[in-house]
Coordinates of C-alpha atoms and ligand atoms in Angstrom, one line a residue:
M522 CA -33.8 -22.2 7.9
S523 CA -31.3 -20.0 7.2
E524 CA -30.7 -18.4 3.6
Q525 CA -28.6 -20.6 1.9
F526 CA -25.6 -19.4 -0.8
D527 CA -23.0 -21.1 -2.8
V528 CA -20.0 -18.4 -1.5
I529 CA -20.4 -15.9 1.7
V530 CA -17.4 -13.4 1.7
I531 CA -16.9 -11.9 5.1
G532 CA -15.6 -8.6 4.0
G533 CA -16.1 -6.4 1.3
G534 CA -12.4 -4.7 0.9
P535 CA -10.2 -5.5 -2.1
A536 CA -9.9 -8.9 -1.5
G537 CA -13.4 -9.7 -0.5
Y538 CA -15.4 -7.7 -3.2
H539 CA -13.0 -9.2 -5.7
A540 CA -13.9 -12.7 -4.5
A541 CA -17.8 -12.0 -4.4
I542 CA -17.9 -10.2 -8.0
R543 CA -15.5 -13.3 -9.7
A544 CA -17.6 -15.8 -7.7
A545 CA -21.0 -14.2 -9.0
Q546 CA -19.3 -13.7 -12.7
L547 CA -18.7 -17.6 -12.4
G548 CA -23.0 -18.3 -11.7
L549 CA -22.4 -18.9 -7.6
K550 CA -24.8 -17.4 -5.8
T551 CA -23.0 -15.0 -3.6
A552 CA -23.3 -12.8 -0.5
C553 CA -21.1 -10.4 0.8
V554 CA -21.2 -8.9 4.4
D555 CA -19.4 -6.1 5.6
M556 CA -19.1 -3.9 8.3
F557 CA -17.6 -0.4 7.2
A558 CA -19.8 2.4 7.8
G559 CA -19.1 5.8 5.9
K560 CA -19.1 9.0 7.8
D561 CA -23.3 8.9 7.2
G562 CA -23.2 5.9 9.3
K563 CA -24.0 3.7 6.2
A564 CA -22.3 1.0 4.4
A565 CA -19.3 1.8 2.6
L566 CA -17.8 -1.3 0.6
G567 CA -14.3 -1.2 -0.5
G568 CA -12.6 -1.5 3.0
T569 CA -10.0 0.3 4.1
C570 CA -8.2 0.6 0.3
L571 CA -11.5 3.0 -0.9
N572 CA -12.5 4.4 2.6
V573 CA -8.9 5.3 4.4
G574 CA -6.1 3.6 2.4
C575 CA -4.8 3.7 -1.0
I576 CA -7.4 5.8 -2.7
P577 CA -8.2 8.9 -0.6
S578 CA -4.2 8.9 0.3
K579 CA -3.5 9.2 -3.7
A580 CA -6.3 11.9 -3.8
L581 CA -4.5 13.9 -1.0
L582 CA -0.9 13.3 -2.6
D583 CA -1.9 14.3 -5.8
S584 CA -3.3 17.8 -4.3
S585 CA -0.3 18.3 -2.3
R586 CA 2.0 17.4 -5.2
Q587 CA -0.1 20.2 -7.2
Y588 CA 0.6 23.0 -4.4
W589 CA 3.8 21.7 -4.4
N590 CA 4.8 22.3 -7.9
L591 CA 3.1 25.7 -7.3
T592 CA 5.4 26.8 -4.7
H593 CA 8.4 25.1 -5.7
G594 CA 8.3 23.6 -9.3
F595 CA 7.0 26.4 -11.8
E596 CA 9.4 28.9 -11.5
V597 CA 11.9 27.0 -13.6
H598 CA 9.1 26.8 -16.1
G599 CA 9.0 30.7 -16.3
I600 CA 5.7 30.7 -14.4
K601 CA 5.2 32.5 -11.4
A602 CA 2.4 32.9 -8.9
S603 CA 1.9 35.2 -6.3
N604 CA 0.6 34.1 -3.2
P605 CA -0.5 30.7 -3.7
S606 CA -2.6 29.4 -0.7
I607 CA -4.2 26.1 0.1
D608 CA -8.0 25.7 1.5
V609 CA -7.6 22.3 3.3
G610 CA -11.1 22.1 3.4
T611 CA -11.7 21.9 -0.4
M612 CA -8.8 19.4 -0.9
V613 CA -10.2 17.0 1.9
G614 CA -13.7 17.3 0.5
R615 CA -12.5 16.9 -3.3
K616 CA -10.7 13.4 -1.5
E617 CA -14.2 12.6 0.2
K618 CA -15.7 12.7 -3.2
I619 CA -13.7 10.6 -4.7
V620 CA -13.9 8.1 -2.1
K621 CA -17.8 8.2 -2.1
Q622 CA -17.6 7.4 -5.9
F623 CA -15.6 4.2 -5.7
T624 CA -17.4 3.0 -2.6
G625 CA -20.5 3.7 -4.4
G626 CA -18.9 2.0 -7.2
V627 CA -18.5 -1.0 -5.7
A628 CA -22.1 -1.5 -4.5
L629 CA -23.2 -1.0 -8.0
L630 CA -21.0 -3.7 -9.4
F631 CA -22.5 -6.0 -6.5
K632 CA -26.3 -5.2 -8.0
A633 CA -25.2 -5.4 -11.3
N634 CA -23.6 -9.2 -10.1
K635 CA -26.9 -9.9 -8.1
I636 CA -24.3 -10.4 -5.0
A637 CA -26.6 -9.7 -2.1
S638 CA -24.9 -7.3 0.4
F639 CA -25.5 -7.8 4.2
F640 CA -24.2 -4.7 6.2
G641 CA -22.9 -5.9 9.7
K642 CA -20.0 -8.0 11.2
G643 CA -19.7 -11.3 10.2
R644 CA -18.8 -14.2 12.3
L645 CA -18.1 -17.9 11.0
L646 CA -19.6 -20.3 12.7
K647 CA -19.5 -24.4 12.7
E648 CA -20.6 -25.9 9.1
R649 CA -20.3 -22.8 7.2
A650 CA -23.0 -20.7 8.6
V651 CA -22.4 -17.0 9.1
E652 CA -24.0 -14.9 11.8
V653 CA -24.1 -11.2 10.8
T654 CA -24.8 -8.4 13.4
S655 CA -26.2 -5.3 12.0
P656 CA -25.1 -1.6 13.5
D657 CA -28.2 -1.9 15.5
G658 CA -27.3 -5.2 16.8
K659 CA -29.7 -7.5 15.2
K660 CA -28.4 -10.8 14.5
Q661 CA -29.4 -13.1 11.5
V662 CA -27.8 -16.3 10.1
I663 CA -26.7 -17.3 6.8
S664 CA -25.0 -20.1 5.3
A665 CA -22.9 -21.3 2.6
T666 CA -21.2 -24.4 0.6
N667 CA -18.1 -21.8 0.5
V668 CA -17.2 -19.1 2.9
V669 CA -14.2 -16.7 2.2
I670 CA -12.7 -14.8 5.2
A671 CA -11.4 -11.5 3.8
T672 CA -11.7 -9.1 7.0
G673 CA -8.3 -6.8 6.5
S674 CA -6.3 -5.2 8.8
A675 CA -6.2 -2.7 11.4
P676 CA -3.4 0.1 12.4
I677 CA -1.2 -1.3 15.4
E678 CA -1.2 0.8 18.4
L679 CA 1.4 1.8 20.8
P680 CA 0.4 1.2 24.3
F681 CA 2.7 4.8 24.9
A682 CA 1.1 6.5 22.1
R683 CA -2.9 5.7 22.1
F684 CA -4.8 7.1 19.2
D685 CA -7.1 9.9 20.1
G686 CA -8.0 10.5 16.6
K687 CA -7.0 14.5 17.0
R688 CA -3.6 14.9 18.2
I689 CA -2.6 11.1 18.0
V690 CA -3.8 9.5 14.8
D691 CA -3.4 6.4 12.3
N692 CA -3.5 6.5 8.7
A693 CA -7.4 7.4 8.6
G694 CA -7.1 10.5 11.1
A695 CA -4.0 12.0 9.0
L696 CA -6.0 11.9 5.8
E697 CA -8.4 14.4 8.0
F698 CA -6.7 17.0 9.6
D699 CA -8.6 20.3 9.2
S700 CA -5.7 22.7 9.0
V701 CA -2.0 22.2 8.0
P702 CA 0.1 21.0 11.4
K703 CA 2.7 23.5 11.7
R704 CA 4.6 20.4 13.1
L705 CA 4.1 16.8 12.5
G706 CA 5.4 13.9 13.9
V707 CA 5.6 10.7 12.4
I708 CA 6.5 7.5 13.9
G709 CA 7.6 4.6 11.5
A710 CA 9.3 5.5 8.0
G711 CA 7.2 2.9 6.3
V712 CA 4.8 3.4 3.6
I713 CA 2.3 5.0 5.3
G714 CA 4.8 7.0 7.2
L715 CA 6.4 8.4 4.1
E716 CA 3.2 8.7 1.8
L717 CA 1.4 11.0 4.3
G718 CA 4.6 12.6 5.7
S719 CA 4.9 13.8 2.0
V720 CA 1.6 14.8 2.1
W721 CA 1.9 17.3 4.9
R722 CA 5.3 18.3 4.3
R723 CA 4.6 19.9 0.8
L724 CA 1.5 21.7 2.1
G725 CA 4.0 23.3 4.8
S726 CA 4.5 21.0 7.8
E727 CA 7.7 20.7 9.7
V728 CA 7.8 16.6 9.5
T729 CA 10.3 14.7 11.3
V730 CA 10.0 10.8 10.9
I731 CA 11.2 8.6 13.7
E732 CA 12.2 5.2 12.5
A733 CA 13.4 2.2 14.8
L734 CA 15.1 0.4 12.0
P735 CA 19.1 1.9 11.6
E736 CA 18.5 1.3 7.7
F737 CA 16.2 3.3 5.6
M738 CA 13.6 1.6 3.8
A739 CA 15.3 -2.1 4.7
A740 CA 12.9 -3.8 2.4
A741 CA 13.8 -1.8 -0.7
D742 CA 16.9 -2.3 -2.9
A743 CA 20.1 -0.2 -1.0
D744 CA 20.7 1.7 -4.3
I745 CA 17.1 3.1 -4.6
A746 CA 16.3 3.6 -1.0
K747 CA 20.1 5.6 -0.9
A748 CA 18.4 8.2 -4.0
A749 CA 15.2 8.2 -2.4
A750 CA 16.5 9.3 0.8
R751 CA 18.6 12.0 -0.9
E752 CA 15.2 13.3 -2.5
F753 CA 13.4 13.2 0.8
A754 CA 15.9 15.1 2.5
K755 CA 16.1 17.9 -0.1
Q756 CA 12.0 18.3 0.5
G757 CA 13.0 19.0 4.0
L758 CA 11.4 15.6 5.5
T759 CA 13.6 14.9 8.5
I760 CA 14.2 11.2 9.0
E761 CA 15.7 10.0 12.2
L762 CA 16.9 6.5 12.0
G763 CA 17.4 3.8 14.8
A764 CA 15.4 6.2 17.0
K765 CA 12.5 4.1 19.3
L766 CA 9.4 6.4 20.3
Q767 CA 9.0 5.7 24.3
K768 CA 6.5 8.3 25.2
A769 CA 3.9 10.6 23.6
E770 CA 2.0 12.8 26.0
V771 CA -0.8 15.2 24.7
R772 CA -0.7 18.5 26.5
G773 CA -3.0 21.0 25.4
N774 CA -2.7 21.3 21.9
E775 CA 0.7 19.7 21.4
V776 CA 2.3 16.4 21.8
H777 CA 5.7 15.6 23.7
L778 CA 7.5 12.9 22.3
V779 CA 10.4 11.3 24.1
Y780 CA 12.2 8.6 22.2
A781 CA 15.7 6.9 22.3
G782 CA 17.7 7.9 19.2
K783 CA 21.2 7.0 18.1
D784 CA 22.9 9.3 20.3
G785 CA 21.0 9.2 23.4
E786 CA 17.2 10.3 25.0
K787 CA 15.7 13.2 22.8
Q788 CA 12.8 15.0 23.0
L789 CA 10.4 16.5 20.5
V790 CA 7.2 18.6 20.9
V791 CA 5.0 18.5 17.5
D792 CA 1.4 19.6 16.7
R793 CA 0.0 16.2 15.4
L794 CA 1.2 12.9 15.8
L795 CA 0.9 10.3 13.1
V796 CA 1.7 6.5 14.2
A797 CA 2.4 4.3 11.2
V798 CA 4.1 1.3 12.6
G799 CA 2.4 -1.6 10.8
R800 CA -0.8 -3.1 10.7
R801 CA -2.4 -6.3 11.9
A802 CA -4.6 -8.7 10.5
Y803 CA -7.8 -7.9 12.0
T804 CA -9.5 -11.0 12.9
E805 CA -11.3 -10.3 16.5
G806 CA -14.4 -11.9 16.8
V807 CA -14.7 -13.3 13.4
L808 CA -14.6 -16.9 14.3
G809 CA -17.3 -18.6 16.5
D810 CA -16.2 -21.6 18.5
G811 CA -15.7 -25.1 16.8
T812 CA -15.1 -23.6 13.5
G813 CA -11.6 -25.6 13.0
V814 CA -9.8 -22.4 11.5
K815 CA -6.8 -21.9 12.9
L816 CA -4.9 -18.1 13.9
D817 CA -1.1 -17.8 13.6
E818 CA 1.1 -16.3 16.3
R819 CA 0.0 -12.8 14.8
G820 CA -3.7 -13.2 14.6
R821 CA -3.5 -14.1 10.8
V822 CA -5.8 -17.0 9.6
V823 CA -3.5 -19.6 8.5
V824 CA -4.0 -20.7 5.1
D825 CA -1.9 -22.7 2.4
D826 CA -0.8 -21.5 -1.1
H827 CA -4.4 -21.5 -2.3
C828 CA -5.5 -19.8 0.4
W829 CA -7.4 -22.7 1.9
T830 CA -7.8 -22.8 5.6
G831 CA -7.4 -26.6 5.7
V832 CA -11.6 -26.8 6.6
E833 CA -13.6 -27.8 4.3
G834 CA -15.2 -24.8 2.2
V835 CA -13.3 -22.3 4.1
W836 CA -10.9 -19.9 2.7
A837 CA -9.1 -16.7 3.7
V838 CA -7.9 -13.9 1.6
G839 CA -6.0 -10.2 1.8
D840 CA -4.2 -8.8 4.8
C841 CA -6.3 -11.1 7.3
V842 CA -3.6 -14.1 5.8
R843 CA 0.2 -14.1 5.1
G844 CA 2.5 -12.5 2.8
P845 CA 2.3 -8.8 2.0
M846 CA -0.5 -6.1 3.0
L847 CA -0.9 -5.0 -0.5
A848 CA -4.4 -4.4 -1.8
H849 CA -3.6 -5.9 -5.5
K850 CA -2.3 -9.1 -3.6
G851 CA -5.7 -9.1 -2.0
F852 CA -7.5 -8.7 -5.5
E853 CA -5.5 -11.6 -6.8
E854 CA -6.3 -13.6 -4.0
G855 CA -9.8 -13.3 -3.9
I856 CA -10.4 -14.0 -7.9
A857 CA -8.1 -17.1 -7.2
V858 CA -10.4 -18.4 -4.7
A859 CA -13.6 -17.8 -6.5
E860 CA -12.0 -19.5 -9.6
L861 CA -11.0 -22.7 -7.5
I862 CA -14.6 -22.8 -5.7
A863 CA -15.9 -22.7 -9.0
G864 CA -13.7 -25.8 -10.5
K865 CA -11.1 -23.8 -12.3
A866 CA -7.3 -23.5 -11.8
G867 CA -7.0 -19.8 -9.7
H868 CA -3.2 -19.1 -8.8
V869 CA -1.4 -16.5 -7.7
N870 CA 2.1 -15.7 -8.5
Y871 CA 3.6 -14.3 -5.1
E872 CA 7.1 -14.0 -6.6
T873 CA 6.2 -11.4 -8.8
I874 CA 4.1 -8.8 -6.4
P875 CA 4.9 -5.3 -7.1
W876 CA 5.3 -3.0 -4.6
V877 CA 4.9 0.8 -4.8
V878 CA 5.2 4.0 -2.6
Y879 CA 3.4 7.1 -4.0
T880 CA 6.5 9.5 -2.8
E881 CA 7.9 12.3 -5.0
P882 CA 9.8 10.7 -6.2
E883 CA 7.7 7.5 -6.7
I884 CA 9.7 4.1 -5.4
A885 CA 8.3 0.6 -7.1
W886 CA 10.0 -2.9 -7.2
A887 CA 9.4 -6.4 -8.0
G888 CA 11.5 -9.5 -7.5
K889 CA 14.6 -9.4 -5.3
T890 CA 16.8 -6.8 -4.0
E891 CA 20.6 -7.4 -4.6
A892 CA 21.1 -7.9 -1.1
Q893 CA 18.2 -10.9 -1.4
C894 CA 20.3 -12.3 -4.1
K895 CA 23.8 -12.1 -2.5
A896 CA 22.1 -13.9 1.1
E897 CA 20.8 -16.6 -1.0
G898 CA 24.0 -17.1 -3.2
I899 CA 22.3 -16.4 -6.4
P900 CA 24.8 -15.3 -9.0
H901 CA 23.9 -12.1 -10.4
K902 CA 24.8 -8.8 -12.4
T903 CA 22.9 -5.6 -12.7
G904 CA 22.4 -2.6 -14.9
S905 CA 21.5 0.6 -13.8
F906 CA 20.3 3.7 -15.4
P907 CA 19.5 7.4 -14.1
F908 CA 16.4 9.2 -15.2
A909 CA 18.9 12.4 -15.4
A910 CA 20.1 10.7 -19.0
V911 CA 16.4 10.4 -20.1
G912 CA 15.7 13.2 -22.3
R913 CA 11.9 13.0 -21.3
A914 CA 12.6 13.3 -17.7
V915 CA 14.9 16.2 -17.8
A916 CA 12.2 17.9 -20.3
M917 CA 9.5 17.1 -17.6
N918 CA 11.8 18.6 -14.6
E919 CA 11.7 15.3 -13.1
P920 CA 15.7 14.0 -13.5
A921 CA 15.7 12.4 -9.9
G922 CA 16.0 8.7 -9.5
L923 CA 17.2 5.5 -11.3
V924 CA 16.4 2.2 -12.7
K925 CA 18.2 -0.9 -11.4
V926 CA 17.4 -4.4 -13.4
I927 CA 19.2 -7.1 -11.6
A928 CA 19.5 -10.5 -13.7
H929 CA 21.2 -14.0 -12.9
A930 CA 24.6 -14.2 -13.9
E931 CA 24.3 -17.2 -15.9
T932 CA 21.2 -17.3 -17.5
D933 CA 20.3 -13.8 -18.0
R934 CA 16.6 -14.3 -16.1
I935 CA 15.5 -11.1 -14.8
L936 CA 15.4 -11.7 -11.0
G937 CA 14.3 -8.2 -9.7
V938 CA 13.7 -4.8 -11.1
H939 CA 13.8 -1.7 -8.9
M940 CA 12.7 1.8 -9.5
V941 CA 12.8 5.4 -8.2
G942 CA 11.9 8.4 -10.0
A943 CA 9.0 9.9 -11.9
C944 CA 5.9 7.5 -12.8
V945 CA 7.4 4.7 -11.6
S946 CA 4.0 3.0 -10.4
E947 CA 3.3 2.8 -13.8
L948 CA 6.8 1.7 -15.1
I949 CA 6.9 -1.3 -12.9
A950 CA 4.3 -3.0 -14.7
E951 CA 6.3 -3.8 -17.7
A952 CA 8.9 -5.3 -15.1
V953 CA 6.2 -7.2 -13.7
V954 CA 4.9 -8.6 -17.3
A955 CA 8.4 -9.4 -18.1
M956 CA 9.3 -11.7 -15.1
E957 CA 5.8 -13.2 -15.1
F958 CA 7.0 -14.5 -18.7
K959 CA 10.3 -15.5 -17.2
G960 CA 12.0 -13.0 -19.6
S961 CA 15.9 -12.2 -19.6
A962 CA 17.5 -8.7 -19.4
E963 CA 18.3 -9.4 -22.8
D964 CA 14.5 -9.8 -23.5
L965 CA 13.8 -6.2 -21.9
A966 CA 16.9 -5.0 -24.1
R967 CA 15.4 -6.0 -27.2
I968 CA 12.0 -4.4 -27.0
I969 CA 11.5 -1.4 -28.7
H970 CA 10.7 1.4 -26.3
A971 CA 8.9 4.7 -27.3
H972 CA 11.2 7.8 -27.4
P973 CA 10.8 10.1 -25.7
T974 CA 9.5 8.2 -22.7
L975 CA 10.4 7.6 -18.8
S976 CA 10.1 3.9 -19.9
E977 CA 13.9 4.3 -22.0
A978 CA 15.4 4.2 -18.4
V979 CA 14.1 0.7 -17.8
H980 CA 15.3 -0.2 -21.7
E981 CA 18.6 1.3 -20.9
A982 CA 18.9 -0.3 -17.7
A983 CA 18.2 -3.6 -19.0
M984 CA 20.9 -3.1 -21.7
A985 CA 23.6 -1.6 -19.1
V986 CA 23.4 -5.7 -17.4
D987 CA 25.3 -6.5 -20.4
K988 CA 27.2 -3.0 -20.4
R989 CA 26.0 -1.6 -23.5
A990 CA 23.5 1.3 -22.1
I991 CA 23.8 3.6 -25.1
H992 CA 23.4 6.9 -23.5
R993 CA 26.0 6.6 -20.7
A994 CA 29.6 6.7 -20.9
G995 CA 31.7 4.3 -19.3
Ligands
NAD1616 P1 5.2 -0.5 7.5 O1 5.6 -1.9 7.9 O2 5.4 -0.2 6.2 O3 6.2 0.3 8.1 C1 6.0 0.6 9.8 C2 7.5 1.1 10.1 O4 7.5 1.7 11.3 C3 8.7 0.2 9.7 O5 10.1 0.4 9.4 C4 9.2 -0.1 11.2 O6 10.4 -0.5 11.5 C5 8.9 1.2 12.1 N1 8.6 1.1 13.7 C6 7.8 0.1 14.3 N2 7.9 0.3 15.5 C7 8.2 1.6 15.8 C8 8.7 2.5 16.9 N3 7.9 1.9 18.1 N4 9.4 3.4 16.7 C9 9.6 3.8 15.2 N5 9.6 3.2 14.3 C10 9.0 1.9 14.5 O7 3.6 -0.1 8.3 P2 2.9 1.1 7.5 O8 3.4 2.1 6.7 O9 2.1 1.2 8.8 O10 2.0 0.4 6.6 C11 1.0 -0.8 6.9 C12 0.7 -1.6 5.8 O11 0.2 -1.1 4.8 C13 1.8 -2.0 5.1 O12 2.0 -3.7 5.1 C14 1.8 -1.6 3.8 O13 2.7 -2.5 2.7 C15 0.6 -1.3 3.5 N6 0.3 -0.2 2.6 C16 0.8 -0.1 1.6 C17 0.9 1.1 0.8 C18 1.3 0.9 -0.9 O14 1.3 0.0 -1.3 N7 1.6 2.0 -1.6 C19 0.2 2.3 1.5 C20 0.1 2.5 2.7 C21 -0.1 1.4 3.4

């Protein structure tokens, strides 16, 4: 007889560990199966986010931002430094320590919540049994009343630019370079390409980003994308739009690229190549025969609005199901499913998921872009406000960017808030709260914002919807 649980979660990444902890909090006997191994070969909970994604990339973004300020930002303050240098080993070592602290933190939370942790690959079998294959190949079967699939995603590999872990790398590889590459090629001007491209650019690499789409940051509001592109160009990040990689060949210490650009075929030689053309659901080998769980054409587990697969007691959350591949979307789905399993009213509002790109300046938004409002025929009005007119931003020497609020033309309800500028990853939370409470632009305009703060840009943009921003002529 296999060991029996109330809930088994397959995958200990953001979506999975939130589901497991919430289920345990609700008094359910919970197990979590996870196969991620750290550099020491031991279990490392937290999935892509903690091991090779959100947290390590933020650590390097912060280190490289400090270095960039030292080499480019301090002089204006009268601060001079002679011969600044970067020790990449120390920088990467600091990142490793942070990763260990947080993956270990999840293990401690599992212990504190009495969650049984299984190290190995989980596979759903019939009748909610789960086979666990440990790294040494040993198999065991456990069972539960409910199983939550949270197996995450993996980088998409291009057949003509295969990852070799050294010269041609994915996001994980680009967090591990042992020195600053002189020339870095990046395929894809998406979130990963821009964030990791920025890290190495700030440390001195010549970075060329090759993006297939003709438009820069097509998912963002056009005004925000335009302002961001201007800042990236100033930083020396070369972004080629409408350019499709055709071939990447490693020759000695170099990678030779051939791509179809706007003006015909082009060639580029780089020292390292980061391929960041999106991620795909990781569901290979996760479903045994006859489970009844369906995968869609992109390999994602098919679920309804409540993350239910349609098979009794089987749920799926996070990157392995539809919706944006964002850790916080997975967090909320994991919590919601645990609550539904416990008979409570779990719910995720997909309309107010914030997006953040941790470049410099940062980019953040929630809700609809102006182009989406137009395409959907929604009558709307907008108000924008530049950080250059915000005292705190200028005092911080961070005048770049703007906040744009889009509201319904008749009801004034906030439809979208879009930002590019310093610390907008934090400022977006206010917009999400306002939207979650179905607030209007006038609500935001009438809320007191502390002075002097960056949040005044949100306040003024909301007032600008009604053409009454105070610190802006005309
Ligand atoms: P992405 O979808 O954000 O961007 C991929 C880009 O590559 C797209 O712009 C696409 O047009 C381009 N592309 C695709 N094929 C190409 C080709 N052959 N040549 C040139 N360009 C090509 O994907 P990503 O940056 O790899 O990120 C993967 C996932 O991880 C995303 O879903 C993202 O949301 C998530 N993520 C989020 C954050 C964050 O929230 N800050 C950070 C990192 C990753």
